[in-house]
XYZ file of C-alpha atoms in Angstrom:
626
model
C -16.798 32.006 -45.578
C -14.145 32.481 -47.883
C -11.292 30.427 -48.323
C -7.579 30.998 -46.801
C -5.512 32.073 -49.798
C -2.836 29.368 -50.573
C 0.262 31.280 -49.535
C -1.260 32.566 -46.132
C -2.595 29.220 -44.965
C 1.542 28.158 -45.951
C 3.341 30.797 -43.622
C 0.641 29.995 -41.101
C 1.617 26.298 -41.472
C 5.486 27.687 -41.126
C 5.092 29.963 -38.520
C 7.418 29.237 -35.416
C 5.570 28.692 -31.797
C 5.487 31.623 -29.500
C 8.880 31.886 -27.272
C 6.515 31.675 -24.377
C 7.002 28.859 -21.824
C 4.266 26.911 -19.943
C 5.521 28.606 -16.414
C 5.176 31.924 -18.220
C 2.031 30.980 -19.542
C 0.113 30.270 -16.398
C 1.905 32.739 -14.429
C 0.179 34.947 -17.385
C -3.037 33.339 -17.274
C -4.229 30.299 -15.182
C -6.676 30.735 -12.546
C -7.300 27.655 -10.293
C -10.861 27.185 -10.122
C -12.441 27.854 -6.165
C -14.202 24.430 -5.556
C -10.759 21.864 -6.008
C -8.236 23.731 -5.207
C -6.669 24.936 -1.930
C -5.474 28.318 -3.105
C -7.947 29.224 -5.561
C -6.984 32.353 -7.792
C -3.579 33.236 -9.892
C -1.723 31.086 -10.121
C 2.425 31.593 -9.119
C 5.024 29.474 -9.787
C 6.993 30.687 -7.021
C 5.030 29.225 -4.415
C 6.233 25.894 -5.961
C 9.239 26.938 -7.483
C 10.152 23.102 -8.144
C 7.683 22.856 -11.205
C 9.487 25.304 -13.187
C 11.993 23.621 -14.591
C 9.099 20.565 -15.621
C 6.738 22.762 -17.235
C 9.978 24.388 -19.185
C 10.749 21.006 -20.304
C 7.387 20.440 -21.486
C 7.246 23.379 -23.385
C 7.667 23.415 -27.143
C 10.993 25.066 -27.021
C 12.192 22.282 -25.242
C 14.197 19.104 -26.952
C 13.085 16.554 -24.076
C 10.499 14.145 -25.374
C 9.833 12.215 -22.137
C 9.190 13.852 -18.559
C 8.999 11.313 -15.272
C 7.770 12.305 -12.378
C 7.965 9.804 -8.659
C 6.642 12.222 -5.963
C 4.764 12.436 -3.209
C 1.071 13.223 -3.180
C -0.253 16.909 -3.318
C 2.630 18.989 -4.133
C 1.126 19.827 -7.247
C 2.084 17.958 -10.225
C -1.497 17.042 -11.846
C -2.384 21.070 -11.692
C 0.988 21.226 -13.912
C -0.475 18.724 -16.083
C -3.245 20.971 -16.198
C -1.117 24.095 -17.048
C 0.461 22.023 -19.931
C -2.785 21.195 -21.653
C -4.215 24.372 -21.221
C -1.142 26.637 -22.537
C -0.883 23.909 -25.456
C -5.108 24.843 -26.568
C -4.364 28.344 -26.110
C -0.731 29.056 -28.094
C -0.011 25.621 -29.412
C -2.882 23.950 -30.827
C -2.725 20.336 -31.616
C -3.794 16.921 -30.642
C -3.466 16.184 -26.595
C -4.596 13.675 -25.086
C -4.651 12.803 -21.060
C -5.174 9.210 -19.676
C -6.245 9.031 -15.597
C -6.827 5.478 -13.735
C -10.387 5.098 -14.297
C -13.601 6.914 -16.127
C -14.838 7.955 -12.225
C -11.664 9.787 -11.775
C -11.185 11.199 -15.252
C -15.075 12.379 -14.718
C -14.467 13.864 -11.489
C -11.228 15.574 -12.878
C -12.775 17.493 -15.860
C -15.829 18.382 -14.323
C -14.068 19.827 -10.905
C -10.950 21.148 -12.571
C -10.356 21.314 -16.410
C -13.829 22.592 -17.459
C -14.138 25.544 -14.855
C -10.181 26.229 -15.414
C -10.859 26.554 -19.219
C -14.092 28.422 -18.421
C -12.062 31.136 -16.436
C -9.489 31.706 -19.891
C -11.240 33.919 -22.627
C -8.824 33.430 -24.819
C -9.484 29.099 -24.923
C -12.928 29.838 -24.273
C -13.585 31.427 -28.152
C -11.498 28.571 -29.399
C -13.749 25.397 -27.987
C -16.502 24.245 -29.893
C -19.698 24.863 -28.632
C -18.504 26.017 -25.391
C -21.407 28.763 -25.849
C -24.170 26.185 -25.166
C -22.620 23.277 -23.193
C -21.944 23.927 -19.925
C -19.192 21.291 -19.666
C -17.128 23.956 -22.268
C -17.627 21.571 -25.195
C -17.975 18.188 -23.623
C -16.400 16.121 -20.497
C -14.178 13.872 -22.386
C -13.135 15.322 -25.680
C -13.186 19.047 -26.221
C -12.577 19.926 -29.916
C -10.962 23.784 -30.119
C -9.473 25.715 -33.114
C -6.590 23.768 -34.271
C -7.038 20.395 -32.045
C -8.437 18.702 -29.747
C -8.569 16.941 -26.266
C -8.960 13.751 -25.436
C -9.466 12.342 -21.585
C -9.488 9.093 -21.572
C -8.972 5.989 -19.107
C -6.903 3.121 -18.216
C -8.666 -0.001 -18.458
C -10.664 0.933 -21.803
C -8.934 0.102 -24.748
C -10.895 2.258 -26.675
C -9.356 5.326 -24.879
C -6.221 4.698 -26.871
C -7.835 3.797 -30.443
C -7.655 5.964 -33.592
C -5.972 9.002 -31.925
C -3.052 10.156 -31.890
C -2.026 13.134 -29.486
C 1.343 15.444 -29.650
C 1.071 15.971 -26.050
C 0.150 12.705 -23.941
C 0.251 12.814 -20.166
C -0.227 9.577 -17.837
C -1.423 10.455 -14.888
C -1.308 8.565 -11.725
C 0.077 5.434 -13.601
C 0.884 2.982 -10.179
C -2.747 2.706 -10.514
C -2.825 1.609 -14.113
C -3.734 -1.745 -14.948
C -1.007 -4.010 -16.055
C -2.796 -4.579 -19.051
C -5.467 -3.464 -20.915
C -8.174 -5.761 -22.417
C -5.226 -8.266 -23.766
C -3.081 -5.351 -25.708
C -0.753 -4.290 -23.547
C 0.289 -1.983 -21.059
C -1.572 1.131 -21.032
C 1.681 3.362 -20.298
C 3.100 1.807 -23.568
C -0.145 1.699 -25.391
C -0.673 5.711 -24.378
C 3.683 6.174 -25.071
C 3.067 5.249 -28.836
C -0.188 7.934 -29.275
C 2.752 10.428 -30.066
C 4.653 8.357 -32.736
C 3.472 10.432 -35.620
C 4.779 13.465 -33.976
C 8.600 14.284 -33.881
C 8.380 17.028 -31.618
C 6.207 14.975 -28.864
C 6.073 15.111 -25.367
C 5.240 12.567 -23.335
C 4.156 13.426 -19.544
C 4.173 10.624 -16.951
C 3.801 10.874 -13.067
C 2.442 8.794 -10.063
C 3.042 7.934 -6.337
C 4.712 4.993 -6.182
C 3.680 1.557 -4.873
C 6.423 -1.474 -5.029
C 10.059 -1.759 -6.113
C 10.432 -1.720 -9.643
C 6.838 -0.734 -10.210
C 5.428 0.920 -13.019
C 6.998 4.284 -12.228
C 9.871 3.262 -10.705
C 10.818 1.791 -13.800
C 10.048 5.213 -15.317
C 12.525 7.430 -13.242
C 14.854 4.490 -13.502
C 14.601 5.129 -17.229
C 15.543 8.780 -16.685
C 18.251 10.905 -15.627
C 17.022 10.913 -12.168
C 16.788 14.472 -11.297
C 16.605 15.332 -7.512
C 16.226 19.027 -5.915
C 18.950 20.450 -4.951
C 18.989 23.630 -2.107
C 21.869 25.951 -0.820
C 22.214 25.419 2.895
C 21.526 28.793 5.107
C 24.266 28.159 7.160
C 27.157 26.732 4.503
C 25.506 27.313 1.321
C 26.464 23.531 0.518
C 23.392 22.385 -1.722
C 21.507 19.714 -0.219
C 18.204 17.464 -0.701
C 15.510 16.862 2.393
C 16.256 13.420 2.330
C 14.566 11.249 4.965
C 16.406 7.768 6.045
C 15.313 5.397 8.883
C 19.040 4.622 9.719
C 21.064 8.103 9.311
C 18.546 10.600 10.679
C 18.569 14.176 9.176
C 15.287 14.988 10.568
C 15.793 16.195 14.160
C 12.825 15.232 16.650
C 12.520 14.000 20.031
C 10.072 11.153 20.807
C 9.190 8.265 23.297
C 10.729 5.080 22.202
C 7.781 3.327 23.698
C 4.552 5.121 22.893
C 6.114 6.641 19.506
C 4.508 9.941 20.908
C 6.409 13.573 20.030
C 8.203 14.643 22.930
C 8.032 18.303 21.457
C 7.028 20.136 18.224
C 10.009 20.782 17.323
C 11.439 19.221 13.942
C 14.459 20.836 12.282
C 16.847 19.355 9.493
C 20.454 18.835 10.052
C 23.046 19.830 7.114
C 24.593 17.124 5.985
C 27.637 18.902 5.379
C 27.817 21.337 8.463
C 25.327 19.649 10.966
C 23.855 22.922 11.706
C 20.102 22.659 12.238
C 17.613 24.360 9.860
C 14.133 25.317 10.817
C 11.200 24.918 8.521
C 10.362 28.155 7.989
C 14.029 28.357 5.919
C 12.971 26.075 3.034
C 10.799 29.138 1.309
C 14.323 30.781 0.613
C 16.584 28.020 0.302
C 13.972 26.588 -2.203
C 13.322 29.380 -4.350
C 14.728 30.317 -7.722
C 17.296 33.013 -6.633
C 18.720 31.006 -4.151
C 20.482 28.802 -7.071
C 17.877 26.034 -6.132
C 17.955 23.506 -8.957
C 17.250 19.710 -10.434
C 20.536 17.579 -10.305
C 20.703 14.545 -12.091
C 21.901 11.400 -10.694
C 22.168 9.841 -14.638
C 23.013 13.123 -16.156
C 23.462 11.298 -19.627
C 20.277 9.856 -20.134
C 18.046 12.122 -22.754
C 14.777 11.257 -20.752
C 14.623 13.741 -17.650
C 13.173 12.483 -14.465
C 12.526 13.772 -11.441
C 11.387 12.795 -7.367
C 9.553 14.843 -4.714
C 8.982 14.165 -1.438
C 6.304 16.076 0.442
C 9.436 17.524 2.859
C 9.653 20.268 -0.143
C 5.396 21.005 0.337
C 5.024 24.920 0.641
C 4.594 26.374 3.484
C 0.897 26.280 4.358
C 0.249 22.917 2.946
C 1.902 19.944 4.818
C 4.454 20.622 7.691
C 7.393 18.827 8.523
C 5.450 18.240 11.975
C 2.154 16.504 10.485
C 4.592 14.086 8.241
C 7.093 13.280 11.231
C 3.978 12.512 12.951
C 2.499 9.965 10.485
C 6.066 8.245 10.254
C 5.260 7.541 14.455
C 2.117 6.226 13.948
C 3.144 4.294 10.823
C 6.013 2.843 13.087
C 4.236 2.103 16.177
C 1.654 -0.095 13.760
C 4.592 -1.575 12.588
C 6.040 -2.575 15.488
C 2.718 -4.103 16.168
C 3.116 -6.231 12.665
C 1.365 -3.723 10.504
C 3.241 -2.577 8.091
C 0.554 -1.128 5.811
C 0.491 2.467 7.318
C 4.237 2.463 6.888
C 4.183 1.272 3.396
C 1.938 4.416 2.370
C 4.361 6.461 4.359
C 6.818 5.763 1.932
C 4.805 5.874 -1.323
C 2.707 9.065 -0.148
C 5.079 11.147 1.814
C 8.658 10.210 0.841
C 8.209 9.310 -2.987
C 9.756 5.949 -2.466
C 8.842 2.568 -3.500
C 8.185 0.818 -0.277
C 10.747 -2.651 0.153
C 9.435 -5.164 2.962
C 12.356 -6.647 4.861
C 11.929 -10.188 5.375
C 14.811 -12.767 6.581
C 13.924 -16.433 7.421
C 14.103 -16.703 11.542
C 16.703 -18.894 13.110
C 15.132 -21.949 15.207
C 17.972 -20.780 17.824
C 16.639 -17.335 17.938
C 13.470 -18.550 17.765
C 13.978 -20.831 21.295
C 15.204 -18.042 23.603
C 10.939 -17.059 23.767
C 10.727 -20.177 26.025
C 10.036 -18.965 29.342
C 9.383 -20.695 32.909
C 5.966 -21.447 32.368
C 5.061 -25.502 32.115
C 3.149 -26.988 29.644
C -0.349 -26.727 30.136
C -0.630 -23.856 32.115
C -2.518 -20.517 31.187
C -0.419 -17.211 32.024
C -1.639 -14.705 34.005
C -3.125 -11.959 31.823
C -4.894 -14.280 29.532
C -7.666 -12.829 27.644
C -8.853 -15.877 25.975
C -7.413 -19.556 25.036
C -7.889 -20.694 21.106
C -6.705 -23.723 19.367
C -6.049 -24.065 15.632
C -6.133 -27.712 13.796
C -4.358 -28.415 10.659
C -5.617 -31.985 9.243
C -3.368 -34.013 7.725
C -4.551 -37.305 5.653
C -4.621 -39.592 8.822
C -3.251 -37.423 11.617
C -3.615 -33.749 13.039
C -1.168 -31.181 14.503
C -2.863 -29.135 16.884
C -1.933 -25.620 18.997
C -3.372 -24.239 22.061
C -2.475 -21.019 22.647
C -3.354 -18.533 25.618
C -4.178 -14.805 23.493
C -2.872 -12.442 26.294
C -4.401 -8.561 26.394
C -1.928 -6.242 24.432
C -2.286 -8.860 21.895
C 0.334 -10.988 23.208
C 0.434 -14.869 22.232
C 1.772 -18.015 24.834
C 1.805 -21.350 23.280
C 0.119 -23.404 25.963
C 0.410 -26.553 24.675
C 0.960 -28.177 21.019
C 1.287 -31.902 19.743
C 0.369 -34.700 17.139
C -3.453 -36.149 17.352
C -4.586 -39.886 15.514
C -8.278 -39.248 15.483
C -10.897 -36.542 16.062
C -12.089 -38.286 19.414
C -8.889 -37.209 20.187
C -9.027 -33.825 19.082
C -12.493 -33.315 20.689
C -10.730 -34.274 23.997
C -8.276 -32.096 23.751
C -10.462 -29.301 22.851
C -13.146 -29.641 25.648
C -10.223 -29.788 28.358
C -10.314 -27.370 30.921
C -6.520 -25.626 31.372
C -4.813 -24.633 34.802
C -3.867 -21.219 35.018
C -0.716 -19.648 36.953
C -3.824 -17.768 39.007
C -5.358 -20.998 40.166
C -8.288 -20.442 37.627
C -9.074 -22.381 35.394
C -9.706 -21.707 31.464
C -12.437 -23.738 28.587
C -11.073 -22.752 24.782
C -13.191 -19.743 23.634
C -12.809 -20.793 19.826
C -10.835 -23.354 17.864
C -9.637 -22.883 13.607
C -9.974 -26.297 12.082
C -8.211 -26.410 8.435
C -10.918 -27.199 6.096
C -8.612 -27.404 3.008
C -8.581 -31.235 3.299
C -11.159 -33.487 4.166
C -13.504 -30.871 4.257
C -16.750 -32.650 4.441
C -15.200 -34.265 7.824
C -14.069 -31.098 9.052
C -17.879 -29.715 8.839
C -19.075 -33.061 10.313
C -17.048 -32.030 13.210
C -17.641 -28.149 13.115
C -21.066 -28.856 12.978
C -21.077 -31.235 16.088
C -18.910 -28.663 18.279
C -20.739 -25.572 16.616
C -19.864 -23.871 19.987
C -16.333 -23.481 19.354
C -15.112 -24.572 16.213
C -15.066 -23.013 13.108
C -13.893 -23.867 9.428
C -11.178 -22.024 8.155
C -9.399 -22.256 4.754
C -6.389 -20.004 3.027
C -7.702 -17.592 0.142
C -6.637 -19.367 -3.394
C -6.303 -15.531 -4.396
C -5.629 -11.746 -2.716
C -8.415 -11.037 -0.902
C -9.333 -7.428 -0.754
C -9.812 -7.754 3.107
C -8.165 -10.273 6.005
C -10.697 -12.316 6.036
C -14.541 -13.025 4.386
C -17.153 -14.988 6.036
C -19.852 -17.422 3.623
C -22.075 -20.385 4.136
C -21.630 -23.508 4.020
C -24.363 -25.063 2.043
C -24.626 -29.130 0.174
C -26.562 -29.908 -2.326
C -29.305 -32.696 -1.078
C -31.786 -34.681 -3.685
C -31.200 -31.196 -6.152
C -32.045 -29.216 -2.973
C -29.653 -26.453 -1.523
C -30.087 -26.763 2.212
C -27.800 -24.319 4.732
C -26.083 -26.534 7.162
C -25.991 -23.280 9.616
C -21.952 -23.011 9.024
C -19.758 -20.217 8.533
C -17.171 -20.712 6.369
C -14.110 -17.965 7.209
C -11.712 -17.767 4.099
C -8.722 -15.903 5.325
C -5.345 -13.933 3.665
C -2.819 -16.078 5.222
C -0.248 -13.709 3.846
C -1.280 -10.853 5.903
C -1.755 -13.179 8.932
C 1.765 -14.220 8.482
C 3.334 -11.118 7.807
C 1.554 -9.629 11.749
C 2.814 -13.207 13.234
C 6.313 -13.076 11.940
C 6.519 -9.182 12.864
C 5.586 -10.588 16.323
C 8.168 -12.678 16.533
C 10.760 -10.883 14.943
C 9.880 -8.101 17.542
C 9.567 -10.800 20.890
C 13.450 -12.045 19.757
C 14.909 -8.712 19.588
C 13.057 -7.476 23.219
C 14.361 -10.814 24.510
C 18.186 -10.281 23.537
C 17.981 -6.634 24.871
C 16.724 -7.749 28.035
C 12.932 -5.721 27.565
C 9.530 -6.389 28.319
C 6.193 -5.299 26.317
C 3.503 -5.536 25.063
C 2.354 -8.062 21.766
C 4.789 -10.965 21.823
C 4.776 -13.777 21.628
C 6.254 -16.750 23.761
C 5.964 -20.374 24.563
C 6.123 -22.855 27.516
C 9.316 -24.101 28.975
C 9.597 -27.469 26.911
C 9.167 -26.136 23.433
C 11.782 -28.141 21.298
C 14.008 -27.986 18.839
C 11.023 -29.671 16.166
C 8.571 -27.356 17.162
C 11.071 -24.283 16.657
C 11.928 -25.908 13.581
C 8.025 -25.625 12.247
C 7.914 -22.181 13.346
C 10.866 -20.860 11.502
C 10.080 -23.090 8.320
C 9.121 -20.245 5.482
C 10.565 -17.193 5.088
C 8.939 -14.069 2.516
C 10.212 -14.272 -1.006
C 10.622 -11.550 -3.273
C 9.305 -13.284 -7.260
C 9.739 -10.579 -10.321
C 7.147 -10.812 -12.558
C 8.606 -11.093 -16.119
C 6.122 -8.921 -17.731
C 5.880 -6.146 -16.266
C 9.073 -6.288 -14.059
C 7.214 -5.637 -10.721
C 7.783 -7.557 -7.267
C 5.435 -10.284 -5.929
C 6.202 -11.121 -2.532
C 5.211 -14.044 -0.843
C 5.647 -16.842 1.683
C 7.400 -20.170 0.995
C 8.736 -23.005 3.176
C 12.409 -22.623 3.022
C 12.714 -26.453 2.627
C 10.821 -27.627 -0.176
C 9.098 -30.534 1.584
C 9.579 -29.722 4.903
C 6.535 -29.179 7.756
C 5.247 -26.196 8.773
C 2.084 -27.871 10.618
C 3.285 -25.388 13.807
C 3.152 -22.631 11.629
C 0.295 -22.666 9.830
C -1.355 -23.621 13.600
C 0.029 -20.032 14.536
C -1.134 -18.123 11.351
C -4.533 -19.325 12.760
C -4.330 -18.571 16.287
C -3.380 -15.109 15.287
C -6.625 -14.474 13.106
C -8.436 -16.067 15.592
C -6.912 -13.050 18.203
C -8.074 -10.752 15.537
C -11.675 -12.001 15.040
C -11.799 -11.956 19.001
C -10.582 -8.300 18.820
C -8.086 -9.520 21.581
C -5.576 -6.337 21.119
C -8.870 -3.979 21.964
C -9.363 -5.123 24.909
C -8.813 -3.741 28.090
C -7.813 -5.589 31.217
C -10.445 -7.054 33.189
C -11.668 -10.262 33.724
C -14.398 -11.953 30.741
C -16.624 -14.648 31.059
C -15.083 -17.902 30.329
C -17.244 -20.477 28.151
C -18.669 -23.601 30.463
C -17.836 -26.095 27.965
C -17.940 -29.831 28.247
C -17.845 -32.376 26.527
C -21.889 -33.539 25.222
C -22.931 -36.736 23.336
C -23.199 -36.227 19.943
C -27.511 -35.466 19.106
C -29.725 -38.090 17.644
C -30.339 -37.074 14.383
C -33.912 -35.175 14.001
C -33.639 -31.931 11.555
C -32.263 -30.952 7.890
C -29.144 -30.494 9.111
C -28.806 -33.951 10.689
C -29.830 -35.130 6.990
C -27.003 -33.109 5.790
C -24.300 -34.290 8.329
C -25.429 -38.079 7.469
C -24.174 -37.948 4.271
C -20.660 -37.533 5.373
């Protein structure tokens, strides 16, 4: 092959980019490939006319160096990422390089949607190497083409980030991101400084969001904060879908009790002329020659950032209907003290880092759940009775508590115990209910996070109802695990036949104190339902005290500037033996599946108190060692 005379390779070097956009570009010639996408074929950008103005910034002919994205899920963001890498192979050749969460998903993503989308483009298709012979179109990862080359890396591998640097980076999905990356550094920072060497870089970074002041909420903080802006039908004001808890735009009709629609019918009220507009509108009043455009918030920052909320999804994709309905069931679990299904209704559906709103409980407030029931006594509608133990060094503070169907909770009785003769007393006693029945405790929590080997010693002798229970030192990835409880005899593991339940107190306090919260505000409107909680009628002042003594605290990390939120006692040293009693009882109603079951009578234990066995197996061997 001859060589490139001097002087052409130098006006090739010299030669301006094509005027062409990346909008015009894919309008031109992306396909989306049949087997990921829900509209397979041509692409348009008029079916999502809201990416137009990002892909124009992204283009070469664009100043911006850094784009932000916050948005929703599945509105179409990554398949502009897509459109960007694809138009940059085809008229702007140069280094690129893409970072995803983890290999799996980077894997998944080039096999199911960059490979067959550069596959359907002749024109990229005679530029990648060896895309003749490898089926992948030159390779899953890196795909070397005429003029540069693509790199798809992940997250939590350093080595996605060595030796390369890239005039077009994009971040994908970068809530997921680890905070850091094998000891150096944040990836977002680590993938930022891949463009250094290149002056006219552009740096592409989305995600859903997670917390407040997460990773890419710090991102469209550092922006000018673009949001869409749309010409009312009715005034021609422009206007977001915005979507608030307290002043409701969205118009729907629903039972306050069962959060069930009372209709299909959700419409958006103007802000500016309260006139009501139906779905069906937002094709017009979102389009380009409507005047629909990005406004910024922080118009004189030179990073340009924008948020989505799936409100602005095309018609055909998700309807105002289907979200309004996941905000009811996200609210009726969080009336219940789940406020997980809520929290990725904000991330997911209305681009918005999700805040949990925690205020310490007054013992005042906290007193008006007595009710006329004495001491002792078992409610009617009692599913089960549980006690909880927490050990102290030579006492215990014990609950009983009566675990009601609906998942309500009635403190039955609570108190101070000297000894665990005491406690075993206490435990096997037989309770009077308001029916005339009488009730045995179904299950009792002991704390096993002091004295531990006495707590198994006494586990182990009242195997029929208590269990060991101990807070997780770390986030667990579920409520609760289960292991055994094994010693170590004469070099010899033997099983002592206990189960060992480690639980996330922090969940189990966040349901309880949603319980509460909800049984205080019922009480003071003068309502009845379903899970909350009370007590009997000479709960005190001390006991209230215990029960209101932490409150959730908001802690920002210093490194990364994310929130950590967690429970502390609001006075330093002061008990909380009540409450960590109740954060008990309430797994217990969980491991009992007390809120799924229906109302009908079940079989009460016939418990009473038994001698303690001579000692005759392994496990007696065990026990006498403590």
């Amino acid at each position: 092959m001859s060589k490139m005379p001097y002087v052409s390779a130098f006006k090739l070097g010299i030669k301006p980019d094509p005027l062409m956009s990346i909008a015009e570009w894919s309008d031109s010639k992306r396909m989306l490939p049949s087997k990921s996408s829900a509209e397979p074929g041509r692409w348009r950008t008029s079916r999502t006319p809201y990416l137009k103005e990002i892909m124009e910034e992204l283009s070469p002919q664009s100043p911006t160096q850094e784009v932000k994205v916050i948005k929703a899920t599945q509105l179409g963001f990554t398949e502009l990422a897509n459109n960007a890498i694809l138009c940059y192979m085809d008229l702007y050749p140069c280094p690129i390089q893409m970072i995803m969460p983890t290999e799996k998903l980077a894997s998944k993503h080039s096999k199911a949607k960059l490979t067959p989308s550069i596959k359907s483009i002749a024109s990229i298709m005679k530029k990648v190497k060896d895309a003749k012979t490898k089926d992948d179109a030159g390779g899953s990862f890196e795909k070397e083409f005429d003029g540069g080359m693509f790199s798809l890396g992940w997250s939590n591998s350093a080595a996605s980030f060595a030796s390369f640097s890239a005039r077009l980076v994009i971040l994908d999905d970068v809530e997921r991101f680890p905070e850091d990356v094998e000891g150096e550094g944040s990836p977002v920072d680590l993938g930022r400084n891949r463009a250094d060497a290149f002056p006219n870089r552009k740096i592409y970074i989305n995600s859903t969001p997670k917390n407040k002041n997460g990773v890419i909420d710090r991102e469209y903080q550092d922006s000018d904060q673009r949001e869409y802006n749309m010409p009312c039908p009715h005034c021609g004001a422009f206007i977001t879908f915005d979507f608030n808890e307290d002043d409701q735009h969205f118009v729907f009709e629903y039972d306050s009790e069962t959060f069930e629609l009372l209709s299909d019918d959700v419409k958006y009220r103007c802000p500016e002329c309260n006139e009501l507009i139906s779905e069906y509108e937002k094709t017009e009043m979102m389009s380009e020659q409507s005047g629909a455009k990005w406004m910024p918030n922080n118009p004189k920052h030179h990073h340009r950032g924008y948020k989505l909320n799936s409100f602005y999804s095309p018609l055909g994709w998700v309807s105002w209907l289907s979200i309004i309905r996941e905000y009811l069931k996200s609210k009726k679990a969080e009336s219940n003290g789940n406020s997980s299904l809520m929290r990725k209704f904000f991330n997911t559906r209305l681009a918005l880092p999700y805040e949990e709103k925690f205020e310490s409980t007054s013992s005042d407030d906290f007193l008006i759940l007595k009710n006329d029931i004495a001491p002792g006594v078992v409610p009617n509608d009692t599913a089960a009775l549980v006690m909880a133990i927490d050990v102290q060094i030579d006492h215990f503070w014990y609950k009983v508590v009566a675990l009601q169907y609906g998942a309500g909770k009635h403190t039955v009785r609570y108190g101070r115990a000297e000894s665990w003769a005491e406690l075993e007393e206490i435990m096997r006693t037989h309770y009077r209910g308001q029916n005339g029945g009488m009730y045995a405790i179904t299950m009792a929590a002991v704390d096993s996070g002091f004295k531990k080997d006495e707590v198994y010693e006494f586990c182990a002798m009242n195997s029929d109802i208590a269990i060991p229970v101990k807070g997780a030192s770390t986030k667990p990835d579920s409520p609760w695990k289960v292991s055994n409880v094994e010693r170590d005899i004469n070099g010899e593991t033997i099983k002592t036949g206990l189960k060992l339940y480690v639980i996330d107190t922090e969940y189990f306090k966040d349901m309880l104190h949603a319980q509460i919260e909800r049984s205080i505000l019922l009480k003071k409107e003068g309502k009845v339902g379903e899970n909350t909680f009370s007590m009997h009628n000479e709960s005190d002042a001390f006991y209230a005290k215990q029960m209101t003594s932490e409150h959730k605290h908001c802690e920002i990390i210093k490194k990364t500037g994310a929130e950590k939120w967690m429970w502390i006692k609001n006075v330093s040293k002061g008990d909380n033996h009540y409450w960590d009693d109740a954060v008990y009882t309430t797994f217990l109603g969980e491991l009992l599946g007390i809120r799924f079951l229906q109302r009908e009578s079940i079989t009460q234990k016939k418990t009473k108190s038994r001698p303690r066995r001579q000692r005759n197996t392994v496990q007696d061997d065990y026990m006498s060692n403590y």
